[in-house]
Coordinates of C-alpha atoms and ligand atoms in Angstrom, one line a residue:
X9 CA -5.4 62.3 50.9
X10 CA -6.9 59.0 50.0
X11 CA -7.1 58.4 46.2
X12 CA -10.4 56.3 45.5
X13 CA -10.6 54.6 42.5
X14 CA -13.3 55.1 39.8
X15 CA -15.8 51.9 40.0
X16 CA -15.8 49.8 37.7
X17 CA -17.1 46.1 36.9
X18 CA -14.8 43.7 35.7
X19 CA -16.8 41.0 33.7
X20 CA -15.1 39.1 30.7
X21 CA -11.9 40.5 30.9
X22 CA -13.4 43.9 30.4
X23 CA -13.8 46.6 33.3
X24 CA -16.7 48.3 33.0
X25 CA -17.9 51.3 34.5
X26 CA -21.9 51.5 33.5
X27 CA -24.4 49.2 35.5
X28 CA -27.1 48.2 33.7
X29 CA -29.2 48.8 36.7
X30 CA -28.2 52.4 37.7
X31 CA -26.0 53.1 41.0
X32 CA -25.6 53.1 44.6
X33 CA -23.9 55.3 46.6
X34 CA -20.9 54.6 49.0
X35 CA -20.3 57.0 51.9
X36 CA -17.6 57.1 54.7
X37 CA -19.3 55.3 57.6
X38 CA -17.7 58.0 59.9
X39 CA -19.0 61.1 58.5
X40 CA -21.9 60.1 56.4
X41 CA -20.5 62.1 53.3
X42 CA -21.0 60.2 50.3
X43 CA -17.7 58.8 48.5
X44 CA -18.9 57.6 45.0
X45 CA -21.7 56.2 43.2
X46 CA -21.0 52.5 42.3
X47 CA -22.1 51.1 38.8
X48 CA -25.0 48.4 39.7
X49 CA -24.9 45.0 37.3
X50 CA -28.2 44.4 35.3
X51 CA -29.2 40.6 34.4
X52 CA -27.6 41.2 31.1
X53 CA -24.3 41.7 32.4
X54 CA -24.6 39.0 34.9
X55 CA -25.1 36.7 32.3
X56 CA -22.2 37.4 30.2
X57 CA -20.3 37.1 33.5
X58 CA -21.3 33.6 33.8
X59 CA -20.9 32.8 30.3
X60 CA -17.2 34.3 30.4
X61 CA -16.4 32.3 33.6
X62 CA -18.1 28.9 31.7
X63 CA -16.1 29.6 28.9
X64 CA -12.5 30.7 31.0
X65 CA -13.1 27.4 33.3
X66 CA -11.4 25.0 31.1
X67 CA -8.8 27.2 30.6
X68 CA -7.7 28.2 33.7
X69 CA -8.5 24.6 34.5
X70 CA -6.1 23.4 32.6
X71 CA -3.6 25.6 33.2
X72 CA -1.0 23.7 35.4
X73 CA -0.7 24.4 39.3
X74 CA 2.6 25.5 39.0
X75 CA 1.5 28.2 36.9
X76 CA -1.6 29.2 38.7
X77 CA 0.8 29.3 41.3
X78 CA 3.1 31.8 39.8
X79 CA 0.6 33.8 39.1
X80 CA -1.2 33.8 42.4
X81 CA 1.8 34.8 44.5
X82 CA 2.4 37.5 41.6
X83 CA -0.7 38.9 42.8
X84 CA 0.0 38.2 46.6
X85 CA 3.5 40.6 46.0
X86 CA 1.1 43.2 44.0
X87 CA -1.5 43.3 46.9
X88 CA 1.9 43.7 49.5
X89 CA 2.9 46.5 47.6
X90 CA -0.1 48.4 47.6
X91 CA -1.1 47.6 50.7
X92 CA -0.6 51.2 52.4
X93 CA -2.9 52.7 49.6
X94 CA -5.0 49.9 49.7
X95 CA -5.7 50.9 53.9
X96 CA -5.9 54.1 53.4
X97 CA -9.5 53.2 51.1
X98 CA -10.4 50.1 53.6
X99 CA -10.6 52.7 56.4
X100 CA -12.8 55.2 54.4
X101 CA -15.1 52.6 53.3
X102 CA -15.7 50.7 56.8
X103 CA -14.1 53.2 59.2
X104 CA -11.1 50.6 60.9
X105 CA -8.4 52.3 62.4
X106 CA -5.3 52.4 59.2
X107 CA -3.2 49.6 61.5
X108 CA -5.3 47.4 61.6
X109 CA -6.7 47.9 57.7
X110 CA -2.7 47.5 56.8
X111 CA -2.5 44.6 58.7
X112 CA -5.6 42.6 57.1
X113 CA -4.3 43.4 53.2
X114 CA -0.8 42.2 54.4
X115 CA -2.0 38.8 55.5
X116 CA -4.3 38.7 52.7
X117 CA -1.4 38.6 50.7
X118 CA 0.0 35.5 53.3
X119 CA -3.3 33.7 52.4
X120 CA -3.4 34.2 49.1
X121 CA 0.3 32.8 49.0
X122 CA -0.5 29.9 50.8
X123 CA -3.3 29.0 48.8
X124 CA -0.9 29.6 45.5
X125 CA 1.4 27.0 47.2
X126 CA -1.6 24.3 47.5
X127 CA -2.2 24.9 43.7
X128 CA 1.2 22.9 43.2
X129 CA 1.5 20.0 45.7
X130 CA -2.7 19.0 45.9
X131 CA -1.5 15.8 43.9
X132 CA -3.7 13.0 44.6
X133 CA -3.0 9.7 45.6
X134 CA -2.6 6.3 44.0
X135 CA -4.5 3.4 46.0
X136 CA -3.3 -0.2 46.2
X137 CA -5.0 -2.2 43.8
X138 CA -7.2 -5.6 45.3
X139 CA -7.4 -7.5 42.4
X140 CA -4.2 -8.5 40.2
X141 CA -6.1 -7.8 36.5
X142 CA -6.0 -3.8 38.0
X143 CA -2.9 -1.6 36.7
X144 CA -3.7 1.3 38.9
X145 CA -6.7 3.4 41.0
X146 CA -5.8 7.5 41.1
X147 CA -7.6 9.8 43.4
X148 CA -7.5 13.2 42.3
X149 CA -9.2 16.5 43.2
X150 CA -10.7 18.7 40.3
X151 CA -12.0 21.9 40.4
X152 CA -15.7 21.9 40.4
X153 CA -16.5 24.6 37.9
X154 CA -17.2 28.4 37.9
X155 CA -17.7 29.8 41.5
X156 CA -20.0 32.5 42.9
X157 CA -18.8 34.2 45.7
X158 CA -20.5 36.8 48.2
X159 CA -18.8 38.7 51.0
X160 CA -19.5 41.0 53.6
X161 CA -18.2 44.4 54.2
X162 CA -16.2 44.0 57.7
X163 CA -12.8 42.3 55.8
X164 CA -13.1 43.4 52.5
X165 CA -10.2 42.6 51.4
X166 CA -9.3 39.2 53.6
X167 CA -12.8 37.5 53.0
X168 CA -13.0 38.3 49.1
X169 CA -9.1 37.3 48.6
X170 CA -10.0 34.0 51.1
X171 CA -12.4 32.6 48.6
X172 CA -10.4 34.1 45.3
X173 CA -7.2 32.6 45.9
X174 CA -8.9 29.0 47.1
X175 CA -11.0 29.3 44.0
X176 CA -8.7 30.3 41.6
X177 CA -5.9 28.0 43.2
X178 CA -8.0 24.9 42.5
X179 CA -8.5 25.9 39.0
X180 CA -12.1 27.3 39.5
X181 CA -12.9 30.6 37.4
X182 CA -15.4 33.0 39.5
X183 CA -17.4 35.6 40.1
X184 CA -17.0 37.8 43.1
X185 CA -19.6 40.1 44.7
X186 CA -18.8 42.0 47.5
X187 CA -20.5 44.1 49.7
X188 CA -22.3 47.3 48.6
X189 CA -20.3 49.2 51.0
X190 CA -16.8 48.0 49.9
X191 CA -16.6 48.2 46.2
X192 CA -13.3 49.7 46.1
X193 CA -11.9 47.1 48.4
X194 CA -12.7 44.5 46.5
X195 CA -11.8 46.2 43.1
X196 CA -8.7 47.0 44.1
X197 CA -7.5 43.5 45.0
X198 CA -9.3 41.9 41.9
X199 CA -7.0 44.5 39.9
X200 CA -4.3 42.7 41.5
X201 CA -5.2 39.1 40.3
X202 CA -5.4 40.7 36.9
X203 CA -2.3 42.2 36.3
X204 CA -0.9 39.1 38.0
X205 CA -2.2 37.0 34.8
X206 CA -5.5 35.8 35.5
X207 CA -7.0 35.0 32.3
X208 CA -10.0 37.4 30.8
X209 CA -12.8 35.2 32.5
X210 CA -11.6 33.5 35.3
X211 CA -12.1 36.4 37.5
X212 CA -15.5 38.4 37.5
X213 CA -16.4 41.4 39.6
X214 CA -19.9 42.3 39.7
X215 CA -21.4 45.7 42.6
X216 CA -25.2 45.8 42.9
X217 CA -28.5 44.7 44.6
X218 CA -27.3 41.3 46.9
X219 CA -30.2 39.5 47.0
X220 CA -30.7 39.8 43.0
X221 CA -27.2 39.3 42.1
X222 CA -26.9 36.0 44.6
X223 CA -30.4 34.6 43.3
X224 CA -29.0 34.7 39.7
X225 CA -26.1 33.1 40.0
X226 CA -26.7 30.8 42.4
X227 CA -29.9 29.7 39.7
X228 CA -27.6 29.6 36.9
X229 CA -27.0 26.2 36.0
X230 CA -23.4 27.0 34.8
X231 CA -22.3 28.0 38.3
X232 CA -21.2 24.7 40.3
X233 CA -20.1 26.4 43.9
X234 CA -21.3 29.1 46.1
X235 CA -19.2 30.4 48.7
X236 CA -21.1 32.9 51.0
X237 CA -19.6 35.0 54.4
X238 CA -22.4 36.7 56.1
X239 CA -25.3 36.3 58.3
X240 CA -27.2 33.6 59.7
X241 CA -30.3 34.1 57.7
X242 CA -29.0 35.0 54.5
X243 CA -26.6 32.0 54.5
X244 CA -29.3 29.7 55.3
X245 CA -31.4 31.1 52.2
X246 CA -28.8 31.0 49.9
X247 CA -27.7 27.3 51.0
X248 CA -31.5 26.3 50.1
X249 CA -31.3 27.7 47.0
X250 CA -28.0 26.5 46.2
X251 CA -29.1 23.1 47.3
X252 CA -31.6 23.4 44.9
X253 CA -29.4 22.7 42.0
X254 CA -26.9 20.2 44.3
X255 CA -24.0 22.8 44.3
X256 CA -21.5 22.7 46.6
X257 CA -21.8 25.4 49.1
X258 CA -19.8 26.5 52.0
X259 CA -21.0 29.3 54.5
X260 CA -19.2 31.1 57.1
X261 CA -22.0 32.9 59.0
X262 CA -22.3 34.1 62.6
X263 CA -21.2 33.5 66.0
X264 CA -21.5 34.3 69.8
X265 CA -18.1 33.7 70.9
X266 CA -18.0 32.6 74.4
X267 CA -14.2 33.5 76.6
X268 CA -14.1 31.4 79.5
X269 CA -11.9 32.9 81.8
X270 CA -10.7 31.1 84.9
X271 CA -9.0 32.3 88.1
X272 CA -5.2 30.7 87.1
X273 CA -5.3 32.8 83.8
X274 CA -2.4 36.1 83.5
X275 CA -5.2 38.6 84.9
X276 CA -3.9 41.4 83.5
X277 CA -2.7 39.7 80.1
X278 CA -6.0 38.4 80.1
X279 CA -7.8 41.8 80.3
X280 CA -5.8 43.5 77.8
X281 CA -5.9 40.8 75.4
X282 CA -10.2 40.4 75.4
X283 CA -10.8 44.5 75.4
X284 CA -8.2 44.6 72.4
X285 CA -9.9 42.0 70.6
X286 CA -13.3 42.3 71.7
X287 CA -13.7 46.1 70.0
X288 CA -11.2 45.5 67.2
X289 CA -13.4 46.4 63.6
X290 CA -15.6 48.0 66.3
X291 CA -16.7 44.5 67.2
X292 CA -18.1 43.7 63.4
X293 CA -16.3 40.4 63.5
X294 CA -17.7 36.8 63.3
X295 CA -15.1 35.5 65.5
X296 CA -15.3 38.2 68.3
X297 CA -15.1 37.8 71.7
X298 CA -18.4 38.2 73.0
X299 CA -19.4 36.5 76.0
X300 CA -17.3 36.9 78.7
X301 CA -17.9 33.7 81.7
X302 CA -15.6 34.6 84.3
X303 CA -14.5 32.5 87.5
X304 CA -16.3 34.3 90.8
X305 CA -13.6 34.5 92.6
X306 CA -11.9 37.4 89.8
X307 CA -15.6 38.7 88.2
X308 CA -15.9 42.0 89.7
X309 CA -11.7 42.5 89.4
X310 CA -12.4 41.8 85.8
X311 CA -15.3 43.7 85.0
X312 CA -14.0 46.9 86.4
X313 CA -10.6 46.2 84.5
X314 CA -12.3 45.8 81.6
X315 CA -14.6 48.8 81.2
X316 CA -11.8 50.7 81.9
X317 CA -10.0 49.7 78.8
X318 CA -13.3 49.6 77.0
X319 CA -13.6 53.3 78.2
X320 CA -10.1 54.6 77.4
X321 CA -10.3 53.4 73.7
X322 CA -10.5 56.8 71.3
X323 CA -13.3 57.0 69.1
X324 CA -13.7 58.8 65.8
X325 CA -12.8 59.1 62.2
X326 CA -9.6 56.8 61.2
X327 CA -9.8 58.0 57.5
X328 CA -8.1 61.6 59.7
X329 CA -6.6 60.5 62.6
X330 CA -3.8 57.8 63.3
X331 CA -4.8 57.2 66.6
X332 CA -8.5 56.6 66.2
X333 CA -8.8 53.1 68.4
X334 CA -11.9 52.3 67.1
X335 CA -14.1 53.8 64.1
X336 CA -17.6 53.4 63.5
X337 CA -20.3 50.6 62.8
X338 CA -20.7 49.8 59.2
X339 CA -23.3 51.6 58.6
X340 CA -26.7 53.0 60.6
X341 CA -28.4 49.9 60.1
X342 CA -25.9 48.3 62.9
X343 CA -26.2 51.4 65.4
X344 CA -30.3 50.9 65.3
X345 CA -29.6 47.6 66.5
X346 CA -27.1 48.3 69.3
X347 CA -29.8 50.8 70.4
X348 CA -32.2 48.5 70.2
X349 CA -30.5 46.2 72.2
X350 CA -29.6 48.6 74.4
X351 CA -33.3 49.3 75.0
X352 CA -34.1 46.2 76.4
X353 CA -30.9 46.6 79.3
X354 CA -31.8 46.2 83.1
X355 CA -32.4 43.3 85.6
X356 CA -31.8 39.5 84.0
X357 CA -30.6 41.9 80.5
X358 CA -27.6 43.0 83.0
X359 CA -26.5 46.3 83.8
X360 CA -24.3 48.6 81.4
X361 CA -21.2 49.4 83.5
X362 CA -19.5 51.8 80.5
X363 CA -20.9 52.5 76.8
X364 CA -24.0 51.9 76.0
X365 CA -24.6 55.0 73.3
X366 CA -23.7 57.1 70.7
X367 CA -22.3 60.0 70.8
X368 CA -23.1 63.6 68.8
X369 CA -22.7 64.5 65.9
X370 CA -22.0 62.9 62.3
X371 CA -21.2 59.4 61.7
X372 CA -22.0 55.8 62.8
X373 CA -20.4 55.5 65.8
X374 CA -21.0 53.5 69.4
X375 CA -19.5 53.5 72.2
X376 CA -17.6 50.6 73.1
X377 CA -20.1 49.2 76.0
X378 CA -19.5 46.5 78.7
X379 CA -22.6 45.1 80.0
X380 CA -22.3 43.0 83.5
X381 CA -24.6 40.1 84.6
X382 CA -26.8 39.4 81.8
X383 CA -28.7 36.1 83.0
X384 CA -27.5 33.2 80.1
X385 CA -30.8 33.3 78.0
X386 CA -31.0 37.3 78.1
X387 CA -30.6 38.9 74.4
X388 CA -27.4 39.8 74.6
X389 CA -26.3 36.3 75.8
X390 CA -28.6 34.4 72.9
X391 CA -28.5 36.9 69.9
X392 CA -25.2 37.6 67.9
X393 CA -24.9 41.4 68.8
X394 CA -22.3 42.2 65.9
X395 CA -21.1 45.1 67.3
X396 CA -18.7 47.2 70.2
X397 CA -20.9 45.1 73.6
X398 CA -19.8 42.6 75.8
X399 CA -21.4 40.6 78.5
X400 CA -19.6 39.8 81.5
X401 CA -21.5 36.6 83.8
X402 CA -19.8 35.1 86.5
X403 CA -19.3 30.7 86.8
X404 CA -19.1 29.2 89.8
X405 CA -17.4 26.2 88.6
X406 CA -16.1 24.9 85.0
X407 CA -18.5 22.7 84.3
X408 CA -21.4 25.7 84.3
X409 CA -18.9 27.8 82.3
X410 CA -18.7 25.2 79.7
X411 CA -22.4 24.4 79.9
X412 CA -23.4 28.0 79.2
X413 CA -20.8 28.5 76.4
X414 CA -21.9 25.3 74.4
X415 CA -26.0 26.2 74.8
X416 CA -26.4 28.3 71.9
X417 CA -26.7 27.0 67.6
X418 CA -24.0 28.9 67.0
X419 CA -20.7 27.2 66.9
X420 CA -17.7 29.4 65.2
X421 CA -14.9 30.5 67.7
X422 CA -14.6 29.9 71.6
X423 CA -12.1 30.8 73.6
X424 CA -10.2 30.1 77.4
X425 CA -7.8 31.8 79.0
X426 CA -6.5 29.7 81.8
X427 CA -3.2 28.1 83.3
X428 CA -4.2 25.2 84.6
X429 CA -3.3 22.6 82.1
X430 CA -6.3 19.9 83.1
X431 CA -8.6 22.8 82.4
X432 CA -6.9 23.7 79.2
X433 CA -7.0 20.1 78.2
X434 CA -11.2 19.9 79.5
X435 CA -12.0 22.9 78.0
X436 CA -10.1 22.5 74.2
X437 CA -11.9 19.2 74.1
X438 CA -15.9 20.4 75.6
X439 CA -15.9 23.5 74.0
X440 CA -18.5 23.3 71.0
X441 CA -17.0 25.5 68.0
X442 CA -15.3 24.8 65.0
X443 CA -12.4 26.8 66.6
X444 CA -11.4 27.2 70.1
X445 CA -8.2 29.1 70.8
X446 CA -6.7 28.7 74.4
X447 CA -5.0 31.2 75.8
X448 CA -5.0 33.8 73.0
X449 CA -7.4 35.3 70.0
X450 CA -5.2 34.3 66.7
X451 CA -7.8 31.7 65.3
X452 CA -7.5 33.1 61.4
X453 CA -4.3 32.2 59.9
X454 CA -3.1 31.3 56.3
X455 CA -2.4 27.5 57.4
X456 CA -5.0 26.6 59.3
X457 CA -9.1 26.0 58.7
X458 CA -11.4 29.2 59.5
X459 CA -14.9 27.9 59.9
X460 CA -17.7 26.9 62.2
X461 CA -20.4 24.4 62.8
X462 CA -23.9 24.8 63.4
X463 CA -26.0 28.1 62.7
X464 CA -22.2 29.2 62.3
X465 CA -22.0 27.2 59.0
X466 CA -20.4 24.7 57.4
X467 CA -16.7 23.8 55.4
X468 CA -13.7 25.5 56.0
X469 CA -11.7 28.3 53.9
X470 CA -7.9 28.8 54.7
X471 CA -6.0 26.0 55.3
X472 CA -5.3 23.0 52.8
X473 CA -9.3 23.3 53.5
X474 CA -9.5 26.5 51.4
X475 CA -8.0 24.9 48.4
X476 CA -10.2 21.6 48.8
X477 CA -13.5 23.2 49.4
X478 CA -13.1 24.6 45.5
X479 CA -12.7 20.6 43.8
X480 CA -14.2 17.4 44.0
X481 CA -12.9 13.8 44.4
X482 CA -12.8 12.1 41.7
X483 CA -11.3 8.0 40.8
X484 CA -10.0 7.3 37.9
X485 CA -9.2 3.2 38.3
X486 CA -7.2 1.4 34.9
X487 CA -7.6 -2.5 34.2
X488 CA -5.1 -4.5 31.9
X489 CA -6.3 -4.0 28.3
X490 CA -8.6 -7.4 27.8
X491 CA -8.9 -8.8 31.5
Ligands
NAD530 P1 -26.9 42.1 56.1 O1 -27.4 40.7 56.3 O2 -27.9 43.1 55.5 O3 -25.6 42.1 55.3 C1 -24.5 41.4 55.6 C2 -23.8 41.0 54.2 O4 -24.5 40.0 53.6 C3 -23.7 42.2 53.3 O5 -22.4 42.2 52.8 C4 -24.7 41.9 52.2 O6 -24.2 42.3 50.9 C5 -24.8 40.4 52.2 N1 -26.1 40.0 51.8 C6 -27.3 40.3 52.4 N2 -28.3 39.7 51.8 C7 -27.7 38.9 50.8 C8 -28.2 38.1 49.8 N3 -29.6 37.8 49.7 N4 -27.4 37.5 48.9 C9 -26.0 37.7 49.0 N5 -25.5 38.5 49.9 C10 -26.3 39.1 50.8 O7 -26.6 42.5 57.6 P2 -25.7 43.7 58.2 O8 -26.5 44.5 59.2 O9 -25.0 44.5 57.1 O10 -24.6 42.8 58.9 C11 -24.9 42.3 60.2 C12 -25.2 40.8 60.1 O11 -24.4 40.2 59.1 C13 -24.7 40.2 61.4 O12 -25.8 39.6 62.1 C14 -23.6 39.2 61.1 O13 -23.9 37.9 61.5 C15 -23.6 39.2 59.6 N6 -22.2 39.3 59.1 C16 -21.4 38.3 59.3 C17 -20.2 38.4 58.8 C18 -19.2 37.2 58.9 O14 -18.0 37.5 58.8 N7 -19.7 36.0 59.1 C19 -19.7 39.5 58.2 C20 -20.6 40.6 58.0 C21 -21.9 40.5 58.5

């Protein structure tokens, strides 16, 4: 039995559990059945968030790293600890099988630790002086001032602790919305950052309407950086409105993840890694594997091997059943648009060799679907599907493969699977993405940058990047007293 919290708000050190603006309702994406109804912020209330995140920014500002870091990792341990229960209300909000819900909130906690750790060695640097009469010219990196933050729903606790612990490890307060389907996600790990000693201030939490909430904080002149993880559209709005008032903004937005497969790669490796990562989070992930360019010589080998995994994964409600492989979509809005898509299938759209529909009964499900020979500017091919489908097109040499997975806007993750080390070496330096991962999936880890380029956005969370993102550069240069 999963224990959901009640919902509340957290906004100046108080939690509160009545919206201003009424309430939404959050049901299990697998059955449909409602869960809770969720507190919606008024404008009121979002203003005496930002006026409690102006007034905690000098604080918590000026609070040493070392101790932002001892509190961060404090609330990295709290987050480990609770992780199972933690799961257990990730997979009845979005509907991922427990593992892989356990396994996000544990490296949440990694991230956030790693961030903690920036919070103490981010030192600066000293530059050599050029003229003698100069004592000494300090580079440092300061926070840039409260921070609005917006995530999605399909890592609900990894995206909102991403931007938290970068945020709060630079010394910026903030105020987090996530997504209207993950309240409890994001509650639960905010409680975390609370009892860990974040100040009354520094860390806001704020449920409601997203394109009211992110249009009045974005427009409040107190607010000095947005940091938004969601789609294409949205992210370009909300950068033109944040541009608007010259605040730093970083986006992580969609992607079409090419996999170029070539004939020297592990075949069978090969296979099991892409279906296991192509319809993990049924497929709602930013960096997923999506179009599959395979080598002629092993195509047809590969597409029947694949849609044989695709078709063996079990389907259904996680929040019941360990051994659920894959849950549901989101929500319905995200099976109306693998129908749709689906719609449109046959002749240069390809042929769907497995999938392709949803089955009876309750609950936002689709079947994990393999779709062969889509021509490279069919829809599935050009238009991020977000969801359990992949496209399988053959390449007749590496060149094409390389040509087709570089010809879209979108620039996030690309991957190769391949054993030939001159093609490894070609195709880590042509492909176009702000990550390419050779040989395996793992591109999100606490150490390195998680980001993309293009319509796939811009700046980097995780990493010494995720800590950076959250300050600004600033000189500070001392001449001897009277020269
Ligand atoms: P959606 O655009 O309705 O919602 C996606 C997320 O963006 C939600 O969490 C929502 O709260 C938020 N959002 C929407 N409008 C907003 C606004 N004006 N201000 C602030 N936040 C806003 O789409 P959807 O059908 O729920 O999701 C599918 C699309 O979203 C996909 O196309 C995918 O690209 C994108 N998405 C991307 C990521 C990612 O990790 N980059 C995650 C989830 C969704």
């Amino acid at each position: 039995m999963t224990n959901y919290p009640a919902l509340k708000m957290l906004i100046g050190g108080e939690w509160v559990a009545d919206g201003g603006d009424g309430t939404m309702t959050v049901s299990n994406p697998a059955t449909e059945a409602k869960i809770a109804e969720c507190p919606k912020v008024s404008s009121e209330q979002l203003d005496a968030a930002v006026a409690a995140a102006s007034e905690a920014f000098p604080v918590w500002a000026g609070t040493p790293g070392a101790s932002r870091h001892k509190i961060l990792r404090k609330a990295a341990d709290l987050l480990r600890e609770r992780a199972p229960e933690i799961a257990r209300v990730m997979t009845l909000e979005v509907g991922k099988p427990h593992a892989q819900a356990l396994g996000e909130t544990v490296g949440a906690a990694d991230l956030i630790d790693f961030l903690a750790e920036e919070a103490k060695r981010q030192g600066g640097r000293l530059v050599p002086v050029r003229g003698a009469h100069l004592l000494q010219q300090r580079v440092t990196q300061e926070p840039i001032g409260p921070a609005a933050l917006f995530t999605p729903w399909n890592f609900p606790i990894n995206l909102p602790a991403k931007k938290l612990a970068g945020a709060l490890a630079a010394g910026c307060s903030c105020i987090l919305k996530p997504a209207e389907t993950t309240p409890a996600c994001a509650q639960m790990l905010v409680e975390c950052f609370v009892e860990a000693g974040v100040p009354a201030g520094a860390i806001n939490l704020a449920y409601g309407d997203p394109a009211k909430i992110s249009e009045h904080l974005i427009t409040a002149p107190a607010m000095r950086k947005i940091s938004f993880t969601g789609s294409t559209a949205v992210g370009k709005q909300l950068g033109a409105m944040a541009a608007q008032g010259l605040k730093r903004f970083t986006a992580e937005l969609g992607g079409h993840a090419p996999v170029v497969i070539g004939e020297s790669a592990d075949f069978e490796r090969t296979v099991a890694a892409c279906a296991a990562t192509k319809f993990r989070n049924a497929g709602q992930v930013c960096v997923s594997p999506t179009r599959f360019l395979v080598a002629r010589g092993i195509y047809d080998k590969f597409v029947s091997e694949f849609a044989a995994c695709a078709s063996a994964l079990k389907i259904g409600d996680a929040s019941v059943d360990d051994s659920v492989d894959m849950g549901p979509l989101a929500h319905g809005g995200r099976v109306a648009a693998m129908q749709d898509l689906m719609g449109s299938m046959g002749g240069e759209q390809g042929e769907i060799v497995t999938g392709g529909s949803s089955p009876e009964g309750a609950g936002h499900f689709f079947q994990p679907t393999v779709i062969a020979g889509p021509s490279p500017t069919s829809r599935l091919m050009t238009e991020e599907p977000f969801g359990p489908v992949a496209g399988i097109v053959p390449y007749d040499d590496i060149e094409e493969a390389v040509r087709i997975a570089n010809s879209l806007q979108y620039g996030l993750a690309a991957y190769a699977f391949t054993a030939d080390l001159d093609e490894s070496h070609y195709l880590g330096s042509s492909l176009r993405a702000g990550m390419v991962a050779i040989n395996h999936f793992a591109v999100g880890s606490p150490e390195t940058p998680f980001g993309g380029i293009g319509d796939s956005g811009f700046g980097s969370e995780s990493g010494v990047e995720g800590y950076l993102g959250y300050t600004e550069t600033k000189l500070v240069t001392v001449a001897k007293s009277g020269t």
